[in-house]
Tab-separated table of C-alpha atoms in Angstrom:
chain	number	residue	atom	x	y	z
A	49	UNK	CA	-27.523	8.157	9.781
A	50	UNK	CA	-27.769	4.829	12.242
A	51	UNK	CA	-26.870	6.192	15.906
A	52	UNK	CA	-27.816	4.066	18.942
A	53	UNK	CA	-27.624	5.273	22.592
A	54	UNK	CA	-28.525	1.672	24.223
A	55	UNK	CA	-26.590	0.113	26.008
A	56	UNK	CA	-25.053	-4.202	24.212
A	57	UNK	CA	-26.558	-2.789	20.732
A	58	UNK	CA	-24.688	-1.371	17.495
A	59	UNK	CA	-25.018	1.825	15.062
A	60	UNK	CA	-25.552	-0.504	11.890
A	61	UNK	CA	-25.352	-4.620	12.336
A	62	UNK	CA	-25.684	-6.814	9.341
A	63	UNK	CA	-25.680	-10.713	10.048
A	64	UNK	CA	-24.730	-12.938	7.379
A	65	UNK	CA	-26.043	-10.269	4.956
A	66	UNK	CA	-23.569	-9.895	1.590
A	67	UNK	CA	-23.143	-7.402	-1.376
A	68	UNK	CA	-24.616	-4.195	0.258
A	69	UNK	CA	-23.116	-0.905	-1.160
A	70	UNK	CA	-23.109	1.489	1.552
A	71	UNK	CA	-22.416	4.813	1.003
A	72	UNK	CA	-22.177	8.517	2.921
A	73	UNK	CA	-23.385	6.688	6.157
A	74	UNK	CA	-22.882	7.622	9.341
A	75	UNK	CA	-22.827	4.733	12.453
A	76	UNK	CA	-23.013	5.313	15.991
A	77	UNK	CA	-23.076	3.806	18.879
A	78	UNK	CA	-22.960	5.234	22.975
A	79	UNK	CA	-22.680	1.429	24.161
A	80	UNK	CA	-21.979	-0.598	21.420
A	81	UNK	CA	-20.748	-0.994	17.627
A	82	UNK	CA	-20.796	1.652	15.390
A	83	UNK	CA	-20.540	-0.564	12.156
A	84	UNK	CA	-20.723	-4.103	12.500
A	85	UNK	CA	-20.148	-7.047	9.586
A	86	UNK	CA	-20.911	-10.402	11.544
A	87	UNK	CA	-21.548	-13.993	10.500
A	88	UNK	CA	-20.487	-14.070	6.630
A	89	UNK	CA	-21.468	-10.592	5.820
A	90	UNK	CA	-19.968	-10.754	2.818
A	91	UNK	CA	-18.718	-9.146	-0.172
A	92	UNK	CA	-19.967	-5.392	1.217
A	93	UNK	CA	-18.904	-2.001	0.188
A	94	UNK	CA	-18.786	0.308	2.269
A	95	UNK	CA	-17.407	3.656	0.990
A	96	UNK	CA	-17.612	7.934	2.339
A	97	UNK	CA	-19.101	6.292	4.875
A	98	UNK	CA	-18.242	7.562	9.184
A	99	UNK	CA	-18.343	4.348	11.874
A	100	UNK	CA	-17.847	5.685	15.339
A	101	UNK	CA	-17.655	4.067	18.521
A	102	UNK	CA	-17.407	5.702	22.118
A	103	UNK	CA	-17.754	3.322	24.869
A	104	UNK	CA	-14.592	1.184	25.963
A	105	UNK	CA	-14.227	-2.227	25.436
A	106	UNK	CA	-16.144	-1.990	21.995
A	107	UNK	CA	-15.185	-0.503	18.155
A	108	UNK	CA	-15.882	1.729	15.612
A	109	UNK	CA	-15.391	-0.980	13.037
A	110	UNK	CA	-15.952	-4.684	13.717
A	111	UNK	CA	-15.407	-7.336	10.747
A	112	UNK	CA	-16.125	-10.578	12.732
A	113	UNK	CA	-16.454	-14.251	10.677
A	114	UNK	CA	-16.791	-12.211	7.150
A	115	UNK	CA	-15.137	-11.674	4.016
A	116	UNK	CA	-14.359	-10.336	0.945
A	117	UNK	CA	-15.393	-6.551	2.515
A	118	UNK	CA	-14.370	-3.229	1.488
A	119	UNK	CA	-13.702	-0.232	3.628
A	120	UNK	CA	-12.790	2.855	1.671
A	121	UNK	CA	-12.561	6.894	1.408
A	122	UNK	CA	-14.444	5.757	5.349
A	123	UNK	CA	-13.579	7.271	8.773
A	124	UNK	CA	-13.598	5.331	11.530
A	125	UNK	CA	-12.797	6.724	15.001
A	126	UNK	CA	-13.347	5.669	18.199
A	127	UNK	CA	-13.376	7.646	21.812
A	128	UNK	CA	-12.265	4.913	24.665
A	129	UNK	CA	-12.338	1.547	22.926
A	130	UNK	CA	-10.341	-0.087	20.215
A	131	UNK	CA	-11.196	1.868	16.659
A	132	UNK	CA	-11.288	-1.148	13.841
A	133	UNK	CA	-11.334	-5.143	14.678
A	134	UNK	CA	-11.214	-7.795	11.993
A	135	UNK	CA	-11.844	-11.002	13.648
A	136	UNK	CA	-11.583	-14.531	11.778
A	137	UNK	CA	-12.304	-12.418	8.735
A	138	UNK	CA	-10.409	-13.199	5.438
A	139	UNK	CA	-9.852	-11.444	2.381
A	140	UNK	CA	-10.460	-7.537	3.396
A	141	UNK	CA	-9.406	-4.337	1.891
A	142	UNK	CA	-9.123	-1.224	3.573
A	143	UNK	CA	-8.065	2.016	1.559
A	144	UNK	CA	-7.717	6.075	1.790
A	145	UNK	CA	-9.104	5.917	5.057
A	146	UNK	CA	-9.112	7.809	8.878
A	147	UNK	CA	-8.551	5.296	11.684
A	148	UNK	CA	-8.139	6.576	14.666
A	149	UNK	CA	-8.690	5.554	18.703
A	150	UNK	CA	-8.196	8.268	21.131
A	151	UNK	CA	-7.570	6.320	24.730
A	152	UNK	CA	-4.993	5.105	26.011
A	153	UNK	CA	-4.190	1.640	25.850
A	154	UNK	CA	-6.640	1.329	22.361
A	155	UNK	CA	-5.220	-0.018	18.920
A	156	UNK	CA	-6.232	1.807	15.963
A	157	UNK	CA	-6.403	-1.578	13.746
A	158	UNK	CA	-6.651	-5.475	15.390
A	159	UNK	CA	-6.226	-7.896	12.746
A	160	UNK	CA	-7.031	-10.891	14.790
A	161	UNK	CA	-6.906	-14.971	13.607
A	162	UNK	CA	-7.334	-13.331	10.134
A	163	UNK	CA	-5.977	-14.446	7.044
A	164	UNK	CA	-5.367	-12.271	3.761
A	165	UNK	CA	-6.745	-8.782	4.641
A	166	UNK	CA	-4.805	-5.428	3.012
A	167	UNK	CA	-4.495	-2.120	4.465
A	168	UNK	CA	-3.618	0.754	2.267
A	169	UNK	CA	-3.207	4.533	1.632
A	170	UNK	CA	-4.986	5.135	4.886
A	171	UNK	CA	-4.020	6.751	8.392
A	172	UNK	CA	-4.203	4.528	11.933
A	173	UNK	CA	-3.485	6.141	14.934
A	174	UNK	CA	-3.558	3.988	18.596
A	175	UNK	CA	-1.812	3.937	21.624
A	176	UNK	CA	-0.662	1.203	18.397
A	177	UNK	CA	-1.240	1.838	15.523
A	178	UNK	CA	-2.172	-1.999	14.095
A	179	UNK	CA	-1.908	-5.085	16.104
A	180	UNK	CA	-1.375	-8.039	14.035
A	181	UNK	CA	-1.994	-11.755	16.417
A	182	UNK	CA	-2.235	-15.173	14.654
A	183	UNK	CA	-2.913	-14.120	11.343
A	184	UNK	CA	-1.793	-14.739	8.452
A	185	UNK	CA	-0.696	-12.748	4.871
A	186	UNK	CA	-1.156	-9.488	6.180
A	187	UNK	CA	-0.535	-6.949	3.895
A	188	UNK	CA	0.454	-3.274	4.716
A	189	UNK	CA	1.487	-0.236	2.539
A	190	UNK	CA	1.121	3.640	1.914
A	191	UNK	CA	0.295	4.273	5.643
A	192	UNK	CA	0.947	6.564	7.698
A	193	UNK	CA	0.975	4.235	11.116
A	194	UNK	CA	1.482	6.348	14.265
A	195	UNK	CA	1.619	4.498	18.292
A	196	UNK	CA	1.218	7.166	20.219
A	197	UNK	CA	1.523	6.028	23.651
A	198	UNK	CA	4.806	6.196	25.352
A	199	UNK	CA	5.626	2.255	24.832
A	200	UNK	CA	3.290	2.107	21.683
A	201	UNK	CA	4.526	0.902	18.370
A	202	UNK	CA	3.582	1.616	15.039
A	203	UNK	CA	2.718	-1.803	13.791
A	204	UNK	CA	2.873	-4.631	16.407
A	205	UNK	CA	2.885	-8.193	15.008
A	206	UNK	CA	1.546	-11.280	18.423
A	207	UNK	CA	2.950	-14.376	18.363
A	208	UNK	CA	1.690	-17.487	15.274
A	209	UNK	CA	1.388	-15.138	12.997
A	210	UNK	CA	2.208	-15.906	9.064
A	211	UNK	CA	3.295	-14.338	6.605
A	212	UNK	CA	3.678	-10.475	6.276
A	213	UNK	CA	4.667	-7.835	3.967
A	214	UNK	CA	5.218	-4.256	5.314
A	215	UNK	CA	6.007	-1.213	2.754
A	216	UNK	CA	6.072	2.174	1.826
A	217	UNK	CA	4.734	3.207	4.966
A	218	UNK	CA	5.889	5.728	7.899
A	219	UNK	CA	6.508	3.928	10.796
A	220	UNK	CA	5.789	6.182	14.477
A	221	UNK	CA	5.699	4.579	17.821
A	222	UNK	CA	6.034	6.423	21.193
A	223	UNK	CA	9.034	8.058	22.945
A	224	UNK	CA	9.928	4.448	24.341
A	225	UNK	CA	8.179	2.460	21.653
A	226	UNK	CA	8.605	0.858	18.362
A	227	UNK	CA	7.968	1.595	14.810
A	228	UNK	CA	7.804	-2.246	14.328
A	229	UNK	CA	7.907	-4.960	17.286
A	230	UNK	CA	7.890	-8.257	15.228
A	231	UNK	CA	7.488	-10.839	18.292
A	232	UNK	CA	8.546	-14.474	18.985
A	233	UNK	CA	7.659	-17.735	16.914
A	234	UNK	CA	6.152	-16.336	13.492
A	235	UNK	CA	6.396	-18.303	10.891
A	236	UNK	CA	6.983	-17.705	6.724
A	237	UNK	CA	8.269	-14.833	4.862
A	238	UNK	CA	8.299	-11.161	6.462
A	239	UNK	CA	9.102	-8.522	4.485
A	240	UNK	CA	9.935	-5.334	5.650
A	241	UNK	CA	10.851	-2.808	2.642
A	242	UNK	CA	11.027	1.397	2.281
A	243	UNK	CA	9.460	2.438	5.340
A	244	UNK	CA	10.646	5.162	6.964
A	245	UNK	CA	10.440	4.937	11.156
A	246	UNK	CA	10.687	7.484	13.080
A	247	UNK	CA	10.554	9.128	16.828
A	248	UNK	CA	10.615	5.558	18.319
A	249	UNK	CA	13.165	4.543	20.886
A	250	UNK	CA	13.817	1.471	18.516
A	251	UNK	CA	13.089	0.864	14.833
A	252	UNK	CA	12.678	-2.442	13.816
A	253	UNK	CA	12.722	-4.995	16.568
A	254	UNK	CA	12.905	-8.666	16.026
A	255	UNK	CA	12.661	-11.078	19.059
A	256	UNK	CA	13.476	-14.525	18.403
A	257	UNK	CA	12.105	-16.811	15.704
A	258	UNK	CA	11.958	-20.733	14.739
A	259	UNK	CA	13.718	-21.608	12.327
A	260	UNK	CA	11.155	-20.986	9.281
A	261	UNK	CA	10.755	-17.316	8.962
A	262	UNK	CA	12.507	-16.142	6.256
A	263	UNK	CA	13.125	-12.578	6.808
A	264	UNK	CA	13.609	-9.635	5.162
A	265	UNK	CA	14.533	-5.887	6.087
A	266	UNK	CA	15.155	-3.590	2.843
A	267	UNK	CA	15.677	-0.191	1.975
A	268	UNK	CA	14.171	1.324	4.979
A	269	UNK	CA	14.991	4.299	6.654
A	270	UNK	CA	15.183	5.141	10.023
A	271	UNK	CA	15.244	8.950	12.361
A	272	UNK	CA	15.133	7.642	15.741
A	273	UNK	CA	13.718	10.313	18.502
A	274	UNK	CA	15.778	10.989	21.723
A	275	UNK	CA	18.878	12.512	22.896
A	276	UNK	CA	18.778	11.284	26.368
A	277	UNK	CA	18.281	7.616	25.881
A	278	UNK	CA	20.116	4.491	24.017
A	279	UNK	CA	18.218	3.980	20.780
A	280	UNK	CA	18.397	1.007	18.279
A	281	UNK	CA	17.402	1.806	14.230
A	282	UNK	CA	17.795	-2.399	14.388
A	283	UNK	CA	17.488	-5.077	17.047
A	284	UNK	CA	17.645	-8.599	16.639
A	285	UNK	CA	17.004	-9.632	20.349
A	286	UNK	CA	17.581	-13.868	19.700
A	287	UNK	CA	17.593	-13.946	16.277
A	288	UNK	CA	19.345	-17.097	16.115
A	289	UNK	CA	17.578	-18.057	12.113
A	290	UNK	CA	18.967	-14.460	11.016
A	291	UNK	CA	17.554	-12.260	8.294
A	292	UNK	CA	18.518	-10.223	4.629
A	293	UNK	CA	19.213	-7.061	5.601
A	294	UNK	CA	20.233	-4.638	3.415
A	295	UNK	CA	20.411	-1.211	2.065
A	296	UNK	CA	18.508	0.409	5.045
A	297	UNK	CA	19.728	3.979	5.940
């Protein structure tokens, strides 16, 4: 057990520390980050552990400038801040985990300027469950993603991201929100397949993209939430370059 009550201090902090195995660790912080892997802390293996955060503006789990880490069969939970951040962190793997941000306007998982990270077979909850911003090669599969705020999204992909694979997942957004929100000006191959989207006002929303992206929307099922609002299973807003849409229901 590693718990910090002091302001600005983390429950468990590793800097430049690699190839560690963490099992059945409880790492929590009242005013810092619960579990932090920082500054080239690579090839660490976290399993059957809990990372907990309390304060707004802090994270339960923060992996920054560190690569090839694994988080499996673990719980990541934040009371007032975002739950998990991957910041300039590449080729990390999250599986079989529960990740929850309880506060309004708090993300479950945020991939920020990171590459080739995978999130699979996990439950993620936040005002928006997963945010991908300025990141490349993010892969999400077999996940249950719940955006809990009224305008929240299960997955929100911001401008400047490249290559996304979102498959075999359940996506739930808010009553005025989105299953998937793909913002303008992304690039590469965007693959969205075999997902189930429900309870959102907008199932899959795609904004204006430049000439480059190859967008595939295949074999998704969309059930929308409210009978009192106009709802859209698929909404392409200014998508001049087009997309391939096939076998959706």
